[in-house]
Amino acid sequence: MQEPLERKKGLRRSILIVDDDYIAREILGKMLREQYEVSYAENGALALDIIRRDKLKLSLVILDLYMPEMDGYSLLKLLRADSELSRIPVIVLTSEQGAEVESLKNGAADFIAKPFDMPEVICARVSHSIELAEDSIIIHETERDELTGLFHKEFFFQYGKRLDELNSNMLMDAIVADINRFHVVNELYGRSYGNTVLKTIADSIHELVSSTGGLACRRDNDQFCIYLPHSDELRDKLPQYIAMIDERINDSNISLRFGVYSDDGSEKCMENRFDCAHHACQKLRGSYVSGFEFYNDEQHSRELYDERLINDMDKALSERQFKVFYQPKYSIQGDKPHLSSAEALIRWFHPEFGMVSPGQFISLFEDNGLIQKLDRFVWNEAAAQIKQWKEKYGIDLPVSVNVSRVDVFNSHLVEILEDITEINGLDNTKLLLEITESAYTDNSTQIIETVNTLRERGFKIEMDDFGSGYSSLNMLTSLPIDALKLDMKFIRGICENVKTERLVGIMIEIARLLEVPVIAEGVEKKEQMELLKKLGCDIIQGYYFSKPLPPEEFGALIEKEPEEKNYAYN
Ligand code: C2E
Ligand code: MG
Ligand code: MG
């Protein structure tokens, strides 16, 4: 569509004059012939034939309103409704007042009053209308993507923002549509097939925005943005709409993902709405079937928060924002409970968020491997603490540290732990290692091997969260462990629910069979403690005795203990 530009370089434009009045045709023709190629028609029907034939070269139609066969109004309407002919501007000839407004409403570019004005005025109107129309074609072409006919991103956002300004109370939904693995489609089937797919999608999107009064653009290669007046029914209608596009593409290897931001009136700007939609869309990355995801504000804040924690972790370590707390474990089977060990539990004192509990960041750091760094910090701290208590109180209090499932995959794990105990002059038996039960079920071969080596070197292993990881009973007999820590959720209901009590009894029996002690954590009440004691539980950890404490406060608990002590599992 380079035509309008070439025309500007001095080519003579063509004009069609349509009037049943011969004199009028002649007068106008005479005025314009010098500058333009002029052709004539006596009524609307003949004019339509010529326009269809010469549609590519016609620059303007001058149209009388009252004619036999087909009048000017009817022809004007036909031209405006035809996508190929609507680009040709029409100047209407009028002799009665009021007709001007009516014809402008019907899409006329301008009007010339009869009897005719001065030739200069008419020529100026003609040339102005042609120029305007040509400019608008150029704009139309630059603002639209050549392949799909949808807006380019820049124009899309410009128009969208203008729409928002003009209708500040209108809620607008934002949708981002992306083709799953489009590069593969291009590589496997070729670019032209890829283009056909893009065109099919764009056409469907075009239909959607035409029917709803929205806007759409092709953003990146295979991504589309759709901006629509808000609809509460979008969630219900989207599956049908997606199915329709799938059907049109008709290729099971090609699927689309849609991310939707449904406007709830929270006054986000257009760009933010699309950021949200894009974010939702990204969640479906990697899927093989068409689908959609709605943006969720809460979830997004959570993700931003997680992102912050991940970014801040290194700095936090170097600034010592992490502190290790210690929670005592008490042996309860004797006359009086006595301190047997402690569990090291990490706390993050974040300068902005305050105290962040491990529940918020452990699994996050497990996902990206950062946990290894953090755990190593905790192990070092715990070992140094054992040493310090030994020096200060003359006791060898064992401390358990949590060993994440991720740590187990580190082939240097044994070395790392041995270095730590060695540097602090500790016997390996003093650094107890808690490994969650599900780590065993996830990867039993690797973990059993690692744990066997650790035990050979004297480390003691506590299976954490026992009862939550679905170990098979058969597997349990071959697990190398030194203690079972019952999952907290069993303790919570133990006094209220007979079945839970029985279940805990059975788990304690299993520990007997394996010849290892049982630790119950999360014990908050005296009755729970007494019931567990009756059932044969050996060691108790929980708020009943103490919350996790900073090391200075933990010292007070040690001071309360009688002189002769039996630590760990004795
Ligand atoms: P866990 O190893 O099972 O630790 C026990 C959790 O129960 C701790 O939560 C402790 O504060 C809490 N707890 C103890 N007694 C009670 C009680 O009576 N009532 C209640 N409601 N809770 C009690 P915390 O410190 O928030 O740690 C949560 C989990 O985070 C830990 O569960 C552990 O899996 C993980 N974690 C904590 N510190 C570390 C660490 O340094 N490294 C690794 N890898 N994981 C850690
Ligand atoms: Mg633990
Ligand atoms: Mg636990």
PDB file of C-alpha atoms and ligand atoms in Angstrom, residues 343 345 402 434 464 485 521, ligand 2:
ATOM      1  CA  GLU A 343      16.844 -27.497  68.213  1.00  0.00           C
ATOM      2  CA  LEU A 345      15.762 -22.630  64.480  1.00  0.00           C
ATOM      3  CA  ASN A 402      17.700 -28.879  60.225  1.00  0.00           C
ATOM      4  CA  GLU A 434      17.067 -33.342  61.516  1.00  0.00           C
ATOM      5  CA  ASP A 464      11.643 -34.796  61.387  1.00  0.00           C
ATOM      6  CA  LYS A 485      10.194 -36.722  65.686  1.00  0.00           C
ATOM      7  CA  GLU A 521       7.218 -31.471  69.128  1.00  0.00           C
TER       8      GLU A 521
HETATM    9 MG    MG B   2      13.192 -29.597  62.754  1.00  0.00          MG
END
